[in-house]
PDB file of C-alpha atoms in Angstrom:
ATOM      1  CA  MET A   1      40.937 -28.425 -53.698  1.00  0.00           C
ATOM      2  CA  ASN A   2      43.557 -30.651 -55.430  1.00  0.00           C
ATOM      3  CA  SER A   3      43.715 -32.522 -52.534  1.00  0.00           C
ATOM      4  CA  TYR A   4      40.032 -33.502 -52.226  1.00  0.00           C
ATOM      5  CA  ALA A   5      39.433 -34.146 -55.663  1.00  0.00           C
ATOM      6  CA  LEU A   6      42.688 -36.180 -55.617  1.00  0.00           C
ATOM      7  CA  MET A   7      41.157 -38.418 -52.738  1.00  0.00           C
ATOM      8  CA  VAL A   8      37.727 -38.621 -54.891  1.00  0.00           C
ATOM      9  CA  PHE A   9      38.964 -39.754 -57.393  1.00  0.00           C
ATOM     10  CA  PHE A  10      40.760 -43.015 -56.033  1.00  0.00           C
ATOM     11  CA  GLU A  11      37.481 -43.885 -53.676  1.00  0.00           C
ATOM     12  CA  THR A  12      36.089 -43.791 -57.700  1.00  0.00           C
ATOM     13  CA  PRO A  13      35.068 -46.995 -59.078  1.00  0.00           C
ATOM     14  CA  SER A  14      38.383 -47.767 -62.143  1.00  0.00           C
ATOM     15  CA  GLU A  15      34.894 -47.933 -64.530  1.00  0.00           C
ATOM     16  CA  ARG A  16      33.708 -44.243 -63.533  1.00  0.00           C
ATOM     17  CA  ARG A  17      37.156 -42.414 -63.892  1.00  0.00           C
ATOM     18  CA  GLN A  18      37.334 -42.650 -67.503  1.00  0.00           C
ATOM     19  CA  GLY A  19      37.720 -38.720 -68.675  1.00  0.00           C
ATOM     20  CA  ARG A  20      38.596 -37.556 -64.887  1.00  0.00           C
ATOM     21  CA  ALA A  21      42.445 -37.779 -65.062  1.00  0.00           C
ATOM     22  CA  LEU A  22      43.157 -35.142 -67.710  1.00  0.00           C
ATOM     23  CA  TYR A  23      40.704 -32.710 -65.435  1.00  0.00           C
ATOM     24  CA  LEU A  24      42.869 -33.122 -62.069  1.00  0.00           C
ATOM     25  CA  ILE A  25      46.223 -33.631 -63.825  1.00  0.00           C
ATOM     26  CA  SER A  26      45.203 -29.692 -65.117  1.00  0.00           C
ATOM     27  CA  GLY A  27      44.189 -29.047 -61.700  1.00  0.00           C
ATOM     28  CA  TRP A  28      47.854 -29.886 -60.381  1.00  0.00           C
ATOM     29  CA  LEU A  29      49.666 -28.044 -63.242  1.00  0.00           C
ATOM     30  CA  ILE A  30      47.826 -24.940 -62.252  1.00  0.00           C
ATOM     31  CA  PHE A  31      48.415 -25.356 -58.551  1.00  0.00           C
ATOM     32  CA  THR A  32      51.967 -25.610 -59.146  1.00  0.00           C
ATOM     33  CA  SER A  33      52.752 -22.704 -61.707  1.00  0.00           C
ATOM     34  CA  TYR A  34      49.938 -20.477 -59.374  1.00  0.00           C
ATOM     35  CA  THR A  35      52.215 -21.615 -56.162  1.00  0.00           C
ATOM     36  CA  ILE A  36      55.855 -20.589 -58.320  1.00  0.00           C
ATOM     37  CA  GLY A  37      54.571 -17.295 -59.564  1.00  0.00           C
ATOM     38  CA  ALA A  38      53.688 -16.222 -55.834  1.00  0.00           C
ATOM     39  CA  SER A  39      56.767 -17.099 -54.722  1.00  0.00           C
ATOM     40  CA  SER A  40      58.806 -15.407 -57.095  1.00  0.00           C
ATOM     41  CA  ASP A  41      56.882 -12.518 -56.707  1.00  0.00           C
ATOM     42  CA  MET A  42      57.710 -12.907 -52.931  1.00  0.00           C
ATOM     43  CA  ALA A  43      61.350 -13.572 -53.104  1.00  0.00           C
ATOM     44  CA  GLY A  44      61.475 -10.160 -55.163  1.00  0.00           C
ATOM     45  CA  ILE A  45      59.790  -8.283 -52.721  1.00  0.00           C
ATOM     46  CA  PHE A  46      61.561  -8.848 -50.207  1.00  0.00           C
ATOM     47  CA  GLN A  47      65.091  -8.640 -52.411  1.00  0.00           C
ATOM     48  CA  LEU A  48      63.722  -5.375 -52.551  1.00  0.00           C
ATOM     49  CA  LEU A  49      62.842  -4.328 -49.283  1.00  0.00           C
ATOM     50  CA  LEU A  50      66.010  -6.538 -47.720  1.00  0.00           C
ATOM     51  CA  GLU A  51      68.741  -4.981 -50.681  1.00  0.00           C
ATOM     52  CA  ALA A  52      67.372  -1.640 -51.482  1.00  0.00           C
ATOM     53  CA  SER A  53      68.377   0.565 -48.891  1.00  0.00           C
ATOM     54  CA  ASN A  54      67.225   4.425 -50.961  1.00  0.00           C
ATOM     55  CA  GLY A  55      65.723   5.111 -54.927  1.00  0.00           C
ATOM     56  CA  LEU A  56      68.568   4.758 -56.775  1.00  0.00           C
ATOM     57  CA  GLU A  57      69.318   1.180 -55.032  1.00  0.00           C
ATOM     58  CA  TYR A  58      65.754   0.273 -55.546  1.00  0.00           C
ATOM     59  CA  LEU A  59      65.341   1.063 -59.190  1.00  0.00           C
ATOM     60  CA  TRP A  60      68.177  -0.540 -60.215  1.00  0.00           C
ATOM     61  CA  ILE A  61      67.382  -3.422 -58.193  1.00  0.00           C
ATOM     62  CA  ASN A  62      63.693  -3.478 -59.833  1.00  0.00           C
ATOM     63  CA  THR A  63      64.670  -3.634 -63.102  1.00  0.00           C
ATOM     64  CA  PHE A  64      68.269  -5.380 -63.659  1.00  0.00           C
ATOM     65  CA  ASN A  65      68.406  -7.468 -60.815  1.00  0.00           C
ATOM     66  CA  SER A  66      64.876  -8.927 -60.237  1.00  0.00           C
ATOM     67  CA  PHE A  67      64.266  -9.686 -64.203  1.00  0.00           C
ATOM     68  CA  TRP A  68      64.291 -12.965 -64.150  1.00  0.00           C
ATOM     69  CA  MET A  69      62.069 -13.608 -61.130  1.00  0.00           C
ATOM     70  CA  ASP A  70      59.398 -11.079 -62.811  1.00  0.00           C
ATOM     71  CA  THR A  71      59.806 -13.097 -66.230  1.00  0.00           C
ATOM     72  CA  LEU A  72      59.484 -16.599 -63.450  1.00  0.00           C
ATOM     73  CA  SER A  73      55.957 -14.349 -62.258  1.00  0.00           C
ATOM     74  CA  VAL A  74      54.432 -13.822 -65.894  1.00  0.00           C
ATOM     75  CA  ILE A  75      55.018 -17.110 -67.375  1.00  0.00           C
ATOM     76  CA  SER A  76      54.259 -18.849 -64.553  1.00  0.00           C
ATOM     77  CA  PHE A  77      50.530 -17.087 -64.604  1.00  0.00           C
ATOM     78  CA  CYS A  78      50.764 -17.510 -68.359  1.00  0.00           C
ATOM     79  CA  LEU A  79      50.542 -21.300 -67.410  1.00  0.00           C
ATOM     80  CA  VAL A  80      47.258 -21.061 -65.260  1.00  0.00           C
ATOM     81  CA  PHE A  81      45.928 -18.999 -67.769  1.00  0.00           C
ATOM     82  CA  ILE A  82      47.038 -21.177 -71.102  1.00  0.00           C
ATOM     83  CA  ILE A  83      45.751 -24.646 -68.761  1.00  0.00           C
ATOM     84  CA  GLY A  84      42.096 -23.021 -67.368  1.00  0.00           C
ATOM     85  CA  GLU A  85      41.361 -20.784 -69.826  1.00  0.00           C
ATOM     86  CA  GLY A  86      42.084 -23.452 -72.388  1.00  0.00           C
ATOM     87  CA  LEU A  87      40.054 -25.852 -70.163  1.00  0.00           C
ATOM     88  CA  LEU A  88      37.035 -23.717 -69.655  1.00  0.00           C
ATOM     89  CA  LEU A  89      36.635 -23.045 -74.067  1.00  0.00           C
ATOM     90  CA  TYR A  90      37.586 -27.042 -74.688  1.00  0.00           C
ATOM     91  CA  ARG A  91      33.758 -27.471 -72.244  1.00  0.00           C
ATOM     92  CA  CYS A  92      32.371 -24.456 -74.626  1.00  0.00           C
ATOM     93  CA  TYR A  93      33.560 -26.360 -77.442  1.00  0.00           C
ATOM     94  CA  LEU A  94      31.504 -29.809 -76.222  1.00  0.00           C
ATOM     95  CA  LEU A  95      28.585 -27.747 -75.083  1.00  0.00           C
ATOM     96  CA  LEU A  96      27.973 -25.480 -78.454  1.00  0.00           C
ATOM     97  CA  ALA A  97      26.715 -28.209 -81.086  1.00  0.00           C
ATOM     98  CA  GLY A  98      27.217 -27.454 -84.978  1.00  0.00           C
ATOM     99  CA  SER A  99      26.351 -23.478 -85.509  1.00  0.00           C
ATOM    100  CA  TRP A 100      26.291 -22.839 -82.201  1.00  0.00           C
ATOM    101  CA  ARG A 101      30.296 -22.959 -82.633  1.00  0.00           C
ATOM    102  CA  TRP A 102      30.495 -19.482 -83.872  1.00  0.00           C
ATOM    103  CA  LEU A 103      30.338 -18.410 -80.952  1.00  0.00           C
ATOM    104  CA  LEU A 104      33.970 -19.275 -79.321  1.00  0.00           C
ATOM    105  CA  THR A 105      35.116 -16.883 -82.147  1.00  0.00           C
ATOM    106  CA  LEU A 106      35.464 -13.783 -79.840  1.00  0.00           C
ATOM    107  CA  PRO A 107      36.126 -15.155 -76.335  1.00  0.00           C
ATOM    108  CA  GLY A 108      39.052 -17.657 -78.684  1.00  0.00           C
ATOM    109  CA  LEU A 109      40.306 -14.797 -80.273  1.00  0.00           C
ATOM    110  CA  MET A 110      40.601 -13.158 -76.430  1.00  0.00           C
ATOM    111  CA  TYR A 111      42.126 -16.228 -75.355  1.00  0.00           C
ATOM    112  CA  LEU A 112      45.287 -15.737 -78.020  1.00  0.00           C
ATOM    113  CA  SER A 113      45.368 -12.007 -76.887  1.00  0.00           C
ATOM    114  CA  VAL A 114      45.930 -12.745 -73.954  1.00  0.00           C
ATOM    115  CA  ILE A 115      48.501 -15.276 -74.261  1.00  0.00           C
ATOM    116  CA  GLY A 116      50.517 -13.009 -76.486  1.00  0.00           C
ATOM    117  CA  LYS A 117      49.699  -9.807 -73.924  1.00  0.00           C
ATOM    118  CA  TYR A 118      51.310 -12.221 -71.495  1.00  0.00           C
ATOM    119  CA  SER A 119      54.249 -12.671 -73.636  1.00  0.00           C
ATOM    120  CA  MET A 120      55.178  -9.694 -74.387  1.00  0.00           C
ATOM    121  CA  THR A 121      54.593  -8.208 -70.535  1.00  0.00           C
ATOM    122  CA  GLY A 122      57.203 -11.262 -69.685  1.00  0.00           C
ATOM    123  CA  GLY A 123      59.871 -10.318 -72.243  1.00  0.00           C
ATOM    124  CA  ARG A 124      63.557  -7.594 -71.565  1.00  0.00           C
ATOM    125  CA  ILE A 125      61.223  -5.191 -74.501  1.00  0.00           C
ATOM    126  CA  HIS A 126      59.579  -3.925 -71.622  1.00  0.00           C
ATOM    127  CA  PHE A 127      62.037  -1.932 -70.108  1.00  0.00           C
ATOM    128  CA  GLU A 128      62.426   0.155 -73.827  1.00  0.00           C
ATOM    129  CA  LEU A 129      58.462   0.350 -73.899  1.00  0.00           C
ATOM    130  CA  GLY A 130      57.860   3.325 -71.193  1.00  0.00           C
ATOM    131  CA  GLU A 131      54.546   4.312 -70.587  1.00  0.00           C
ATOM    132  CA  THR A 132      52.974   1.739 -73.528  1.00  0.00           C
ATOM    133  CA  MET A 133      53.413  -0.868 -71.300  1.00  0.00           C
ATOM    134  CA  ASN A 134      50.963   0.507 -68.494  1.00  0.00           C
ATOM    135  CA  GLY A 135      48.630   0.408 -71.469  1.00  0.00           C
ATOM    136  CA  VAL A 136      49.582  -3.936 -71.589  1.00  0.00           C
ATOM    137  CA  VAL A 137      48.400  -4.558 -68.555  1.00  0.00           C
ATOM    138  CA  ILE A 138      45.355  -2.579 -67.701  1.00  0.00           C
ATOM    139  CA  SER A 139      44.726  -4.461 -71.373  1.00  0.00           C
ATOM    140  CA  LEU A 140      45.691  -8.031 -70.552  1.00  0.00           C
ATOM    141  CA  ASP A 141      43.828  -7.838 -67.042  1.00  0.00           C
ATOM    142  CA  ILE A 142      40.735  -6.357 -68.996  1.00  0.00           C
ATOM    143  CA  LEU A 143      41.244  -9.037 -71.858  1.00  0.00           C
ATOM    144  CA  THR A 144      41.511 -11.937 -68.407  1.00  0.00           C
ATOM    145  CA  PHE A 145      38.588 -10.773 -66.640  1.00  0.00           C
ATOM    146  CA  LEU A 146      36.961 -10.724 -70.309  1.00  0.00           C
ATOM    147  CA  THR A 147      37.727 -13.871 -71.738  1.00  0.00           C
ATOM    148  CA  ASN A 148      36.535 -15.437 -68.416  1.00  0.00           C
ATOM    149  CA  LEU A 149      32.699 -13.788 -67.867  1.00  0.00           C
ATOM    150  CA  PHE A 150      32.546 -14.337 -71.989  1.00  0.00           C
ATOM    151  CA  ILE A 151      33.443 -18.268 -70.850  1.00  0.00           C
ATOM    152  CA  THR A 152      31.475 -18.664 -68.328  1.00  0.00           C
ATOM    153  CA  SER A 153      28.885 -16.732 -69.786  1.00  0.00           C
ATOM    154  CA  ILE A 154      28.179 -19.150 -72.684  1.00  0.00           C
ATOM    155  CA  LEU A 155      28.276 -22.080 -70.517  1.00  0.00           C
ATOM    156  CA  CYS A 156      25.427 -20.847 -68.743  1.00  0.00           C
ATOM    157  CA  TYR A 157      23.234 -20.022 -71.473  1.00  0.00           C
ATOM    158  CA  ARG A 158      23.742 -23.027 -72.758  1.00  0.00           C
ATOM    159  CA  LEU A 159      23.370 -25.068 -69.735  1.00  0.00           C
ATOM    160  CA  LEU A 160      20.156 -23.006 -69.518  1.00  0.00           C
ATOM    161  CA  SER A 161      19.037 -23.661 -72.892  1.00  0.00           C
ATOM    162  CA  SER A 162      19.062 -26.892 -72.765  1.00  0.00           C
ATOM    163  CA  HIS A 163      17.203 -27.428 -69.634  1.00  0.00           C
ATOM    164  CA  ARG A 164      14.410 -25.456 -71.536  1.00  0.00           C
ATOM    165  CA  ASP A 165      14.560 -27.333 -74.559  1.00  0.00           C
ATOM    166  CA  LEU A 166      14.713 -31.036 -72.133  1.00  0.00           C
ATOM    167  CA  ALA A 167      11.570 -30.332 -69.389  1.00  0.00           C
ATOM    168  CA  ARG A 168      10.115 -29.174 -72.917  1.00  0.00           C
ATOM    169  CA  LEU A 169      10.456 -32.509 -74.839  1.00  0.00           C
ATOM    170  CA  MET A 170       9.663 -34.545 -71.037  1.00  0.00           C
ATOM    171  CA  PRO A 171       7.763 -32.949 -69.450  1.00  0.00           C
ATOM    172  CA  LEU A 172       7.174 -35.892 -66.336  1.00  0.00           C
ATOM    173  CA  ALA A 173      11.327 -35.153 -65.687  1.00  0.00           C
ATOM    174  CA  GLY A 174      11.641 -32.572 -63.397  1.00  0.00           C
ATOM    175  CA  ARG A 175      13.856 -33.763 -60.681  1.00  0.00           C
ATOM    176  CA  HIS A 176      15.945 -35.765 -63.014  1.00  0.00           C
ATOM    177  CA  LEU A 177      17.089 -32.196 -64.924  1.00  0.00           C
ATOM    178  CA  LEU A 178      17.605 -30.166 -62.053  1.00  0.00           C
ATOM    179  CA  VAL A 179      21.042 -31.087 -62.287  1.00  0.00           C
ATOM    180  CA  TYR A 180      21.347 -28.251 -64.941  1.00  0.00           C
ATOM    181  CA  GLN A 181      20.048 -25.643 -62.741  1.00  0.00           C
ATOM    182  CA  THR A 182      23.072 -27.053 -60.250  1.00  0.00           C
ATOM    183  CA  ALA A 183      25.161 -26.547 -62.301  1.00  0.00           C
ATOM    184  CA  THR A 184      24.252 -23.618 -64.162  1.00  0.00           C
ATOM    185  CA  ARG A 185      23.842 -21.715 -60.277  1.00  0.00           C
ATOM    186  CA  ILE A 186      27.227 -22.749 -59.600  1.00  0.00           C
ATOM    187  CA  LEU A 187      28.787 -21.340 -62.200  1.00  0.00           C
ATOM    188  CA  ILE A 188      27.033 -18.000 -61.582  1.00  0.00           C
ATOM    189  CA  GLU A 189      27.879 -17.850 -57.997  1.00  0.00           C
ATOM    190  CA  SER A 190      31.128 -18.239 -58.687  1.00  0.00           C
ATOM    191  CA  ALA A 191      31.153 -16.080 -61.548  1.00  0.00           C
ATOM    192  CA  LEU A 192      29.208 -13.323 -60.118  1.00  0.00           C
ATOM    193  CA  PRO A 193      32.346 -11.898 -56.903  1.00  0.00           C
ATOM    194  CA  LEU A 194      34.590 -12.326 -59.851  1.00  0.00           C
ATOM    195  CA  THR A 195      32.762 -10.220 -61.940  1.00  0.00           C
ATOM    196  CA  ILE A 196      32.407  -7.391 -59.736  1.00  0.00           C
ATOM    197  CA  ALA A 197      36.229  -7.266 -58.162  1.00  0.00           C
ATOM    198  CA  GLY A 198      37.210  -7.636 -61.685  1.00  0.00           C
ATOM    199  CA  ILE A 199      35.161  -4.176 -62.636  1.00  0.00           C
ATOM    200  CA  ILE A 200      36.894  -2.413 -59.129  1.00  0.00           C
ATOM    201  CA  ASN A 201      39.840  -3.521 -60.512  1.00  0.00           C
ATOM    202  CA  ALA A 202      40.280  -1.970 -63.911  1.00  0.00           C
ATOM    203  CA  ALA A 203      38.659   0.328 -62.685  1.00  0.00           C
ATOM    204  CA  ILE A 204      41.559   1.577 -59.517  1.00  0.00           C
ATOM    205  CA  ALA A 205      43.923   1.035 -62.449  1.00  0.00           C
ATOM    206  CA  PHE A 206      42.673   3.153 -64.660  1.00  0.00           C
ATOM    207  CA  THR A 207      42.890   5.386 -62.145  1.00  0.00           C
ATOM    208  CA  ILE A 208      46.252   4.318 -60.733  1.00  0.00           C
ATOM    209  CA  TYR A 209      48.338   4.500 -63.587  1.00  0.00           C
ATOM    210  CA  PRO A 210      50.530   7.293 -64.242  1.00  0.00           C
ATOM    211  CA  THR A 211      50.215   9.059 -67.304  1.00  0.00           C
ATOM    212  CA  TYR A 212      53.209  10.362 -69.590  1.00  0.00           C
ATOM    213  CA  ASN A 213      53.657  13.465 -67.341  1.00  0.00           C
ATOM    214  CA  GLY A 214      53.681  10.912 -64.270  1.00  0.00           C
ATOM    215  CA  SER A 215      50.603  12.774 -62.187  1.00  0.00           C
ATOM    216  CA  THR A 216      47.904  10.092 -61.441  1.00  0.00           C
ATOM    217  CA  THR A 217      44.960  10.187 -63.305  1.00  0.00           C
ATOM    218  CA  GLY A 218      41.928  12.159 -62.494  1.00  0.00           C
ATOM    219  CA  TYR A 219      42.661  11.015 -59.041  1.00  0.00           C
ATOM    220  CA  ALA A 220      42.958  13.930 -56.277  1.00  0.00           C
ATOM    221  CA  GLY A 221      43.293  12.058 -52.997  1.00  0.00           C
ATOM    222  CA  ASP A 222      45.779  10.334 -51.554  1.00  0.00           C
ATOM    223  CA  PRO A 223      47.978   8.307 -53.746  1.00  0.00           C
ATOM    224  CA  LYS A 224      48.671   6.043 -50.794  1.00  0.00           C
ATOM    225  CA  ALA A 225      45.497   4.868 -50.415  1.00  0.00           C
ATOM    226  CA  LEU A 226      44.640   4.330 -54.132  1.00  0.00           C
ATOM    227  CA  PHE A 227      47.803   1.891 -54.377  1.00  0.00           C
ATOM    228  CA  VAL A 228      46.637   0.022 -50.397  1.00  0.00           C
ATOM    229  CA  ALA A 229      42.671  -0.145 -52.595  1.00  0.00           C
ATOM    230  CA  HIS A 230      44.750  -1.839 -56.036  1.00  0.00           C
ATOM    231  CA  ALA A 231      46.491  -3.530 -53.624  1.00  0.00           C
ATOM    232  CA  CYS A 232      43.507  -5.438 -51.478  1.00  0.00           C
ATOM    233  CA  VAL A 233      41.279  -5.518 -54.923  1.00  0.00           C
ATOM    234  CA  ALA A 234      44.048  -7.236 -56.774  1.00  0.00           C
ATOM    235  CA  ALA A 235      44.712  -9.975 -53.582  1.00  0.00           C
ATOM    236  CA  VAL A 236      40.795 -10.810 -54.151  1.00  0.00           C
ATOM    237  CA  TYR A 237      40.280 -10.386 -58.013  1.00  0.00           C
ATOM    238  CA  TYR A 238      43.409 -13.186 -58.434  1.00  0.00           C
ATOM    239  CA  ALA A 239      42.962 -15.507 -55.688  1.00  0.00           C
ATOM    240  CA  LEU A 240      39.156 -15.549 -57.109  1.00  0.00           C
ATOM    241  CA  GLN A 241      39.829 -15.605 -60.763  1.00  0.00           C
ATOM    242  CA  VAL A 242      42.539 -19.100 -60.051  1.00  0.00           C
ATOM    243  CA  CYS A 243      39.860 -20.630 -57.723  1.00  0.00           C
ATOM    244  CA  ILE A 244      37.412 -20.262 -60.596  1.00  0.00           C
ATOM    245  CA  ILE A 245      39.760 -21.816 -62.853  1.00  0.00           C
ATOM    246  CA  ALA A 246      40.607 -24.674 -60.387  1.00  0.00           C
ATOM    247  CA  SER A 247      37.308 -25.662 -59.807  1.00  0.00           C
ATOM    248  CA  PHE A 248      35.952 -25.759 -63.631  1.00  0.00           C
TER     249      PHE A 248
END
């Protein structure tokens, strides 16, 4: 997507490039940050698989030796969220005029909350919090998903509202207003899979994280199947999230 956007940018006449360079740079920053985070995660997995020969070594490497990889991964994904969701908030700010800008209060607070939770998961403090971090991780996923959903809903609402108002004022300009319907349809089609995957991911996360006594909450089935389902859904969810953020 970034390569295609770059080619289109250079093929566009210089007088029509104004204001597009920022979004192009943001897209490449998102791609770079996500690549660094994914690479550090893969390096951590291979380190665990190749260096650990028993359970104690696995716990030691996972707790202490891979700290810098975990921190780099958290920082990278936090940058993806800050850049991507920040651009979405900025677009909402541009679309919401006058008295409508109070709608940004809730997604803005959620945006800051997610950044705070990322900073918490990225520090060594999480070694001392124990089960508290389970709730932090779950709330981080849910807040990230809800923030994206709120911002996308606001964008869709304003586009539909603007299209309705312009269609009422200019009834003969129907074909020229199709751009609003097209933009709204693209937003809905891209946000719907993310919404479904986000709900499933949150539901499995609520089930999979252990309680204080070490058991799996409310689940009597095969724990291995539950972890596999969580990994598959999470992979789809995060891939959709990054693609949507980058495409916006």
